[in-house]
PDB file of C-alpha atoms in Angstrom:
ATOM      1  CA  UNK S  27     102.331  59.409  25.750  1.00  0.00           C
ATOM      2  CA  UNK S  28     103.192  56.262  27.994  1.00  0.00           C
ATOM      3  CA  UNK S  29     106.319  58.036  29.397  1.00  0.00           C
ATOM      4  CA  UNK S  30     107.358  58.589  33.090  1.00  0.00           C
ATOM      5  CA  UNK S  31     109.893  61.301  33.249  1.00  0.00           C
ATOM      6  CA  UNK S  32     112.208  61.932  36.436  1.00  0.00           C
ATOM      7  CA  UNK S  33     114.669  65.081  37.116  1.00  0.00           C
ATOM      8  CA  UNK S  34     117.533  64.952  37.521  1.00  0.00           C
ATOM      9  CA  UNK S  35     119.060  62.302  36.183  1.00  0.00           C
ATOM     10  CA  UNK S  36     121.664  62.162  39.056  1.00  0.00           C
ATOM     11  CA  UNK S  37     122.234  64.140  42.159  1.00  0.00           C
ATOM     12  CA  UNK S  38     124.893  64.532  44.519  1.00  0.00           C
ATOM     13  CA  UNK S  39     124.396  65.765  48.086  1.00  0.00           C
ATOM     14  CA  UNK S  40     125.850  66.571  51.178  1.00  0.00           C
ATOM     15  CA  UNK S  41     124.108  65.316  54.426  1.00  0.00           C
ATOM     16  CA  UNK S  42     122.925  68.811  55.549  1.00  0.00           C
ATOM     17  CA  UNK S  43     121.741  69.882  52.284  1.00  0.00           C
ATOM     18  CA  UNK S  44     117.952  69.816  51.236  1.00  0.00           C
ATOM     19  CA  UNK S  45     117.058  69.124  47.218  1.00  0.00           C
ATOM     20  CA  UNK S  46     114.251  67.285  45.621  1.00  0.00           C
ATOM     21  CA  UNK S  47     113.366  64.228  43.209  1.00  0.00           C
ATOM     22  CA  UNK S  48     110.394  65.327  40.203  1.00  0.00           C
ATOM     23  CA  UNK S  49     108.142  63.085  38.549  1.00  0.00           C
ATOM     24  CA  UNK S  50     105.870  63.492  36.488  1.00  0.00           C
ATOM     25  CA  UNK S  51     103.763  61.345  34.013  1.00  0.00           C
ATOM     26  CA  UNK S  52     100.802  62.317  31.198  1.00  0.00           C
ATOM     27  CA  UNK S  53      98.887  59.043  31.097  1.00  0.00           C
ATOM     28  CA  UNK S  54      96.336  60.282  33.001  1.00  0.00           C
ATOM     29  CA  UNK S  55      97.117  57.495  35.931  1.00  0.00           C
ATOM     30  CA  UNK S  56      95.655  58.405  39.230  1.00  0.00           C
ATOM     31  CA  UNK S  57      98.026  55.952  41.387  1.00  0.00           C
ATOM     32  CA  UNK S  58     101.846  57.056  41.578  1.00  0.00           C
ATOM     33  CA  UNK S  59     105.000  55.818  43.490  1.00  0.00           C
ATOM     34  CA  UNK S  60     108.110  56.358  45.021  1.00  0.00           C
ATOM     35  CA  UNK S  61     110.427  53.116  44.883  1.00  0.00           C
ATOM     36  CA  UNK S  62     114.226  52.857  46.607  1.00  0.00           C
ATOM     37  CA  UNK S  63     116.435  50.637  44.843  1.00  0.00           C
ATOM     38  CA  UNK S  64     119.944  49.581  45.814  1.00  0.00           C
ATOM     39  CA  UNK S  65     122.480  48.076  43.809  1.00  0.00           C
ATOM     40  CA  UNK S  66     121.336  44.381  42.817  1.00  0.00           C
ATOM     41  CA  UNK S  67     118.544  44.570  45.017  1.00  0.00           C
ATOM     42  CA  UNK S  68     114.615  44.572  43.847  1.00  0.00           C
ATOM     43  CA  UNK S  69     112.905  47.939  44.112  1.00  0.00           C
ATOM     44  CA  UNK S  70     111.377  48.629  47.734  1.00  0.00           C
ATOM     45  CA  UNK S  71     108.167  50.445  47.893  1.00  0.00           C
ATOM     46  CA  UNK S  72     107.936  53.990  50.047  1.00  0.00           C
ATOM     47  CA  UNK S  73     105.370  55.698  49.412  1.00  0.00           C
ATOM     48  CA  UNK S  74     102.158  55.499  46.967  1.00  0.00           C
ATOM     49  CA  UNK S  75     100.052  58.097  46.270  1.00  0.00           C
ATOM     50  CA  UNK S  76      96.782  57.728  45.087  1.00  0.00           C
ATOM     51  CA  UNK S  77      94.139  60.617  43.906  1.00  0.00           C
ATOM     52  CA  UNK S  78      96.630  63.047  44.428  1.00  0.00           C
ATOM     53  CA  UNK S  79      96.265  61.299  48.811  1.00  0.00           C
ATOM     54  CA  UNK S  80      99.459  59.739  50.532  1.00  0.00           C
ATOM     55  CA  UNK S  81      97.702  56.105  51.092  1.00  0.00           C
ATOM     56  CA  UNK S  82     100.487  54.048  52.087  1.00  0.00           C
ATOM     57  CA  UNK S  83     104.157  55.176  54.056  1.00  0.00           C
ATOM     58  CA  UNK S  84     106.221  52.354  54.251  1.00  0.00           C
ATOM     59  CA  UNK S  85     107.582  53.554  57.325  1.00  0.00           C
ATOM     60  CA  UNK S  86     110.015  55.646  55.362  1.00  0.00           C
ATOM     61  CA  UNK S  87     112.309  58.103  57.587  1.00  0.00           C
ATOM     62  CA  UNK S  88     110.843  61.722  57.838  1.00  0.00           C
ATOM     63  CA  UNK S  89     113.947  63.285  56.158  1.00  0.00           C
ATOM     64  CA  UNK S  90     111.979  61.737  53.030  1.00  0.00           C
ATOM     65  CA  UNK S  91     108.978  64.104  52.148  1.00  0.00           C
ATOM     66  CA  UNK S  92     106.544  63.230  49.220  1.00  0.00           C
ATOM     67  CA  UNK S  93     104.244  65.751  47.775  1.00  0.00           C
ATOM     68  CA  UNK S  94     101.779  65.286  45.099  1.00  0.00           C
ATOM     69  CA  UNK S  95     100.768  68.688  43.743  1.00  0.00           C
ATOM     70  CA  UNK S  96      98.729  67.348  41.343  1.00  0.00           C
ATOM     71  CA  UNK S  97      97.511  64.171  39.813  1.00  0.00           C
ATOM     72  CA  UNK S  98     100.322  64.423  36.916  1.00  0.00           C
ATOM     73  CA  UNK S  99     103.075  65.328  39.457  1.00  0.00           C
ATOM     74  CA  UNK S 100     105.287  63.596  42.462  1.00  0.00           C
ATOM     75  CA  UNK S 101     108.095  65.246  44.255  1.00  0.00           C
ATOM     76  CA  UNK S 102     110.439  63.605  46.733  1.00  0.00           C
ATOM     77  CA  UNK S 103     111.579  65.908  49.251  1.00  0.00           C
ATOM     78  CA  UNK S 104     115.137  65.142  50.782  1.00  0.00           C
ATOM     79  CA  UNK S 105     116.557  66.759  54.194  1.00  0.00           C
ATOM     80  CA  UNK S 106     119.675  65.713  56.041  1.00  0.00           C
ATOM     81  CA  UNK S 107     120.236  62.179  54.414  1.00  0.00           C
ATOM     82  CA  UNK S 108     122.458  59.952  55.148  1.00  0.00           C
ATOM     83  CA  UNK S 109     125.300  57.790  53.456  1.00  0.00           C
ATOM     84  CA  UNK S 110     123.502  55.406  53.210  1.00  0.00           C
ATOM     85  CA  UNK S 111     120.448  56.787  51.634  1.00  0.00           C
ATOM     86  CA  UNK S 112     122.227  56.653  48.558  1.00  0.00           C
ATOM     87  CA  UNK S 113     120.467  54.238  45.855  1.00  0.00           C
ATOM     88  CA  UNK S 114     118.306  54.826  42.773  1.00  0.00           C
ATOM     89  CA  UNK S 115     115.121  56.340  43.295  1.00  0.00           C
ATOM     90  CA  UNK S 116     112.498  55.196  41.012  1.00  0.00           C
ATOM     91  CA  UNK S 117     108.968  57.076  40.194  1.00  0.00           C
ATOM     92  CA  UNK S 118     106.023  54.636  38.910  1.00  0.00           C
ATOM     93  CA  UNK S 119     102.108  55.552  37.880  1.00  0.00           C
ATOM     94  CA  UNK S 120      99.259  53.151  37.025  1.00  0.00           C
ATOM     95  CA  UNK S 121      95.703  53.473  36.258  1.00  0.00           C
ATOM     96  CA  UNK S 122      93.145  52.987  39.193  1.00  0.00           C
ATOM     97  CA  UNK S 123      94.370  54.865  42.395  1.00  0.00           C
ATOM     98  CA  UNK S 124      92.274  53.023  44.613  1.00  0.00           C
ATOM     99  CA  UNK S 125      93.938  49.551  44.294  1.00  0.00           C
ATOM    100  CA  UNK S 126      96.725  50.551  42.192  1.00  0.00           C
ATOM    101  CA  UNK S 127      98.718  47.345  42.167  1.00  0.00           C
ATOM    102  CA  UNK S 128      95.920  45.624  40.213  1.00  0.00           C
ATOM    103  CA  UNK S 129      97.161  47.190  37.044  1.00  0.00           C
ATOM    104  CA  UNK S 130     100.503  47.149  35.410  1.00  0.00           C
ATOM    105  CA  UNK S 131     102.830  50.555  36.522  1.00  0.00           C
ATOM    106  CA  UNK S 132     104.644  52.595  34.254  1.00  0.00           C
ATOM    107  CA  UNK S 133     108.127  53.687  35.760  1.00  0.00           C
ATOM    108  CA  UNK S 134     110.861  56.176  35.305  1.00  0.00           C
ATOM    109  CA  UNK S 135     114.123  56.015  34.545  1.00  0.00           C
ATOM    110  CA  UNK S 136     115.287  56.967  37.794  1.00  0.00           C
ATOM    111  CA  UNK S 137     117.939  59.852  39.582  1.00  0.00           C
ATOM    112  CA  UNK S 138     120.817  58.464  41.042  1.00  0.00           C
ATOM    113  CA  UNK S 139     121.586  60.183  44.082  1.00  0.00           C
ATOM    114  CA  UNK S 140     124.748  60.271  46.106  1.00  0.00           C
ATOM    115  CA  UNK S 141     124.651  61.621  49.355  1.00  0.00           C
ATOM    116  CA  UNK S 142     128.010  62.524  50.637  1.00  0.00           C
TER     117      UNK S 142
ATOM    118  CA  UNK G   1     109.902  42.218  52.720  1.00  0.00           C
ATOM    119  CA  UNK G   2     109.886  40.729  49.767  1.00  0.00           C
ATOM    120  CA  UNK G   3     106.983  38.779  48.758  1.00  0.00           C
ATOM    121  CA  UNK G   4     108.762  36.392  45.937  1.00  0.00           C
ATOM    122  CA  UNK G   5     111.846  34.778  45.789  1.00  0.00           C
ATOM    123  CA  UNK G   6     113.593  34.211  42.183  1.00  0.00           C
ATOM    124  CA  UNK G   7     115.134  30.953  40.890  1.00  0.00           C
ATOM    125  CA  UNK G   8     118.078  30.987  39.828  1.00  0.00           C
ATOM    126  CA  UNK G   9     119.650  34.626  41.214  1.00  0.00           C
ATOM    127  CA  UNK G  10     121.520  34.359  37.574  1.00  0.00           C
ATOM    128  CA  UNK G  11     121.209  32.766  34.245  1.00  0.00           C
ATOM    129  CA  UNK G  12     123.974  32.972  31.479  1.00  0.00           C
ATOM    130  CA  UNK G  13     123.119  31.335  27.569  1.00  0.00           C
ATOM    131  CA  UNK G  14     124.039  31.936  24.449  1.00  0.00           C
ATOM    132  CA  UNK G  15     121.730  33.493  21.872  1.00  0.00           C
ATOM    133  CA  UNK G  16     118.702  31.953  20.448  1.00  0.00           C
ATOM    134  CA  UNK G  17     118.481  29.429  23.344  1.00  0.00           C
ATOM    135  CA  UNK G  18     115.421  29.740  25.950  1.00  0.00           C
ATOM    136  CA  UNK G  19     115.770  31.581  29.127  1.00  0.00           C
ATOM    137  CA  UNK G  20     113.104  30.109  32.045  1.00  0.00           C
ATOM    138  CA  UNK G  21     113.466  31.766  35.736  1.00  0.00           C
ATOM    139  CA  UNK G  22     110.663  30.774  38.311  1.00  0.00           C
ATOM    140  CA  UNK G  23     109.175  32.839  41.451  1.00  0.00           C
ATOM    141  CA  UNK G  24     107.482  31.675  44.202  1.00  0.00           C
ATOM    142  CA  UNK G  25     105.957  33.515  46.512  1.00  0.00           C
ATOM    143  CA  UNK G  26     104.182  33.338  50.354  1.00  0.00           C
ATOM    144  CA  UNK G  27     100.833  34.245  50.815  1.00  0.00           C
ATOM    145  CA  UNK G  28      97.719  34.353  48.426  1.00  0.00           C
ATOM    146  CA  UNK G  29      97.819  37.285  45.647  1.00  0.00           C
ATOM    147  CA  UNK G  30      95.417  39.263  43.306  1.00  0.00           C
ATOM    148  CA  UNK G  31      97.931  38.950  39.914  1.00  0.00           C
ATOM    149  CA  UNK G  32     101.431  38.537  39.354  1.00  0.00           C
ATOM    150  CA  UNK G  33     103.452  40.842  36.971  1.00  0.00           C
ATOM    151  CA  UNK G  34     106.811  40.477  35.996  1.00  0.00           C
ATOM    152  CA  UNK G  35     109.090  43.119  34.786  1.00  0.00           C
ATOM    153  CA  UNK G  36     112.644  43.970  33.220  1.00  0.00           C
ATOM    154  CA  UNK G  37     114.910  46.194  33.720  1.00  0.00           C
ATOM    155  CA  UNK G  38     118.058  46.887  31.893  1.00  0.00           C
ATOM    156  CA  UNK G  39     121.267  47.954  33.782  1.00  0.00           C
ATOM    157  CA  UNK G  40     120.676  51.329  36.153  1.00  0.00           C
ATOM    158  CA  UNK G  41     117.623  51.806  34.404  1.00  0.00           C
ATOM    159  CA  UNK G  42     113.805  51.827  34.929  1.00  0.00           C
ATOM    160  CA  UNK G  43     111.747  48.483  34.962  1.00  0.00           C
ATOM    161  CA  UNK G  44     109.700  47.687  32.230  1.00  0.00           C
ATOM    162  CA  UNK G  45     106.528  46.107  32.332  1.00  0.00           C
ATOM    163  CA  UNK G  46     106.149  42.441  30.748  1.00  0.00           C
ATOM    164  CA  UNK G  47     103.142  40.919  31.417  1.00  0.00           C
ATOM    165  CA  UNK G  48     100.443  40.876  34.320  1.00  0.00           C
ATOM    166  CA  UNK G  49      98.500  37.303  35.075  1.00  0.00           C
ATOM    167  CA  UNK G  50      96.088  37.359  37.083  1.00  0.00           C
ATOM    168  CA  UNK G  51      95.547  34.396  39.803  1.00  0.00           C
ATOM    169  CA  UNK G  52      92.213  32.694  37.702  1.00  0.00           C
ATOM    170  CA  UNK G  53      94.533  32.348  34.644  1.00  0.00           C
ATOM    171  CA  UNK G  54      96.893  29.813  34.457  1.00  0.00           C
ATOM    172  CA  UNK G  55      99.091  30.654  31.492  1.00  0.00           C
ATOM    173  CA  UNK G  56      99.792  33.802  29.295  1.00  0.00           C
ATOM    174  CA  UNK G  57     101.732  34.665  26.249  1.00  0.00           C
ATOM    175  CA  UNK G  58     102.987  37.625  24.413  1.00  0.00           C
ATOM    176  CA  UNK G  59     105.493  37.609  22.190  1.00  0.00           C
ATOM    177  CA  UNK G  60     108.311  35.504  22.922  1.00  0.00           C
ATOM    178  CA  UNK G  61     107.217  35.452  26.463  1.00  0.00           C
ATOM    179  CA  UNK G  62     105.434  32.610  28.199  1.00  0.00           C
ATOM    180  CA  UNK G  63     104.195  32.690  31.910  1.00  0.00           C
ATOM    181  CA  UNK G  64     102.758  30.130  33.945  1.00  0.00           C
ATOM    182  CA  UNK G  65     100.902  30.539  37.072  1.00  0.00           C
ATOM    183  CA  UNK G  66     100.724  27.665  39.845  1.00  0.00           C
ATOM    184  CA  UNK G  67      98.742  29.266  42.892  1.00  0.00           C
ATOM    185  CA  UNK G  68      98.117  25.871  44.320  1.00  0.00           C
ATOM    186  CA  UNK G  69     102.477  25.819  44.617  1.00  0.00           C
ATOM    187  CA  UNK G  70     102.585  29.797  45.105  1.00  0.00           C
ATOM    188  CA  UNK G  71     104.707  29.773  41.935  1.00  0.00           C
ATOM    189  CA  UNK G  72     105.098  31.628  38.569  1.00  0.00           C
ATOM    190  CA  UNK G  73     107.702  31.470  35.687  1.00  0.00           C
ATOM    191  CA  UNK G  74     108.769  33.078  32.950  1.00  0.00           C
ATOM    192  CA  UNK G  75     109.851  31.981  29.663  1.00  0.00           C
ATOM    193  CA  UNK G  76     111.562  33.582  26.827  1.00  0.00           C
ATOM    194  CA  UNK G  77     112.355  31.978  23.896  1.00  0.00           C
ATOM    195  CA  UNK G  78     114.929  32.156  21.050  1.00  0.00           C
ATOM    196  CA  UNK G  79     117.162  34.786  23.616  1.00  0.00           C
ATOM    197  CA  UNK G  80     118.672  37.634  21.945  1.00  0.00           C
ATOM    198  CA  UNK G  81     121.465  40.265  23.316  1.00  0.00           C
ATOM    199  CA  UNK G  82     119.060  42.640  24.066  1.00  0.00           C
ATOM    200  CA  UNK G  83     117.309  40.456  26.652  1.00  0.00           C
ATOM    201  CA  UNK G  84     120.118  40.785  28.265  1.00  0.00           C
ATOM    202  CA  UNK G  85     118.744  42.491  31.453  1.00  0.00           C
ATOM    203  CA  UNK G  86     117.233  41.968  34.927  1.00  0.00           C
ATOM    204  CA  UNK G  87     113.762  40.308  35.213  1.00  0.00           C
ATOM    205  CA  UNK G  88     111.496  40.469  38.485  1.00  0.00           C
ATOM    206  CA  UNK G  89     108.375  39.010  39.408  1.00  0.00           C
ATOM    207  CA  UNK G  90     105.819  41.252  41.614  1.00  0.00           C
ATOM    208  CA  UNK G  91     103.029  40.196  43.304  1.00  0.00           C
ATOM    209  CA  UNK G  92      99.937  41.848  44.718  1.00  0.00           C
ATOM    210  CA  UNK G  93      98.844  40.320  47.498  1.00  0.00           C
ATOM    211  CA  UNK G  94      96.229  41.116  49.685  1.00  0.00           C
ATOM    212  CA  UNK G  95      97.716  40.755  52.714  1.00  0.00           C
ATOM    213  CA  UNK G  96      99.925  43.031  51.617  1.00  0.00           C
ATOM    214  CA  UNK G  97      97.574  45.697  51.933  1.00  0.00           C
ATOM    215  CA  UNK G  98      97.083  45.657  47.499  1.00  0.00           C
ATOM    216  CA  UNK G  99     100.972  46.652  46.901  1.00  0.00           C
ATOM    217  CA  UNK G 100     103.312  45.454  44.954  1.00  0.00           C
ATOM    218  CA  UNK G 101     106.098  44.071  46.231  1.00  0.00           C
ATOM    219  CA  UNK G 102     109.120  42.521  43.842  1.00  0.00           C
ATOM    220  CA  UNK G 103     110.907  39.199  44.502  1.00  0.00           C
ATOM    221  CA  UNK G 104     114.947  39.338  44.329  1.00  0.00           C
ATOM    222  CA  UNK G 105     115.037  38.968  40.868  1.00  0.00           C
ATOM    223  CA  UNK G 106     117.093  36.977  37.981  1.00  0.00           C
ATOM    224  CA  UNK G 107     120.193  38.615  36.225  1.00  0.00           C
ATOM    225  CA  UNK G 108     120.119  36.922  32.513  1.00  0.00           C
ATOM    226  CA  UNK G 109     122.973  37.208  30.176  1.00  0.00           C
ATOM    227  CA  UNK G 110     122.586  36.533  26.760  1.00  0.00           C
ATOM    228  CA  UNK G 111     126.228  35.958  24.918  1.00  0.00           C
ATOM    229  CA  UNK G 112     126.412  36.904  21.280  1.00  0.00           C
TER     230      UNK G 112
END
């Protein structure tokens, strides 16, 4: 199984409401990540998570919250967004947690999220 | 910040011509991947050179790597629709604390 699967597919929010991103991959990869993509823009890296430990924040705002409960799962915890938080949010996993970027990543399909 | 910048932002041919986009990039780097990704959709993994190889192929895909000009392309030959898509380079750099960070990317349009 080389899938990476992400729930929901879309999601629309209101600034002062709190909902979370899922992730979750069966490759047995020890390195996952949370990307932010806007519209004709690369992906931007926010968090990666490696061994089931938060090793890199890319300075990310605290109304994002990652959480890995376990080494096959990644949640993205959202709280009082903002307009302009609104992009596709992209889940990855590779083999090798400790330098994860050496090795090719595996990514979902995304959730489109609208805050509003 | 991105770490590679894509050449040209946009490509359009017509099927069963070649497709080449280039990225170049700042600093020195572990490997260089390059990925699609189809409309709204997640990216899909192409092909990973690292910086001691100089050229690698798989299927219809050719990449070069230049570290002594910080540069990389990508070649796909005989285009069909369905490469119709987005394609970024990545880098991993170790000044970049072992990330990967994506250039800007090349829209490609294959016409029927």
């Amino acid at each position: 199984d080389t899938e990476v699967t992400q729930t929901p597919k879309h999601l629309v929010m209101g600034m002062t409401n709190k909902k979370s991103l899922k992730c979750e991959q069966h490759m047995g990869h020890r390195a996952m990540y949370w990307y932010k993509q806007k519209a004709k823009k690369p992906p931007e890296l926010m968090f990666v998570y490696s061994y089931e430990k938060l090793s890199i924040n890319e300075s990310v705002p605290s109304r994002f919250s990652p959480e890995c409960p376990n080494s096959s799962l990644l949640n993205l915890h959202l709280h009082a967004l903002q307009p302009e938080d609104s992009a596709l949010y992209l889940c990855a996993s590779s083999q090798e947690g400790g330098r994860g970027a050496l090795y090719e990543q595996y990514f979902g399909p995304g959730t489109r999220l609208t805050v509003t | 910040s991105q770490q590679g910048e894509e050449d040209p932002q946009a490509l359009s041919i017509q099927e069963g011509e070649n497709a080449t986009m280039n990225c170049s990039y700042k600093t020195s780097i572990n490997n260089l991947q390059w990925y699609r990704q189809n409309s709204g959709r997640g990216l899909v993994h192409l092909i990973l050179i690292r910086s001691n190889e100089r050229e690698k192929h798989s299927g219809r895909l050719r990449v070069t790597l230049d570290t002594s000009k910080k540069s990389s392309s990508l070649l796909i030959t005989a285009s069909r629709a369905a490469d119709t898509a987005s394609y970024f380079c990545a880098t991993d750099a170790l000044a970049a604390g072992n990330k990967l960070t994506f250039g800007g990317g090349t829209r490609v349009l294959v016409k029927p």
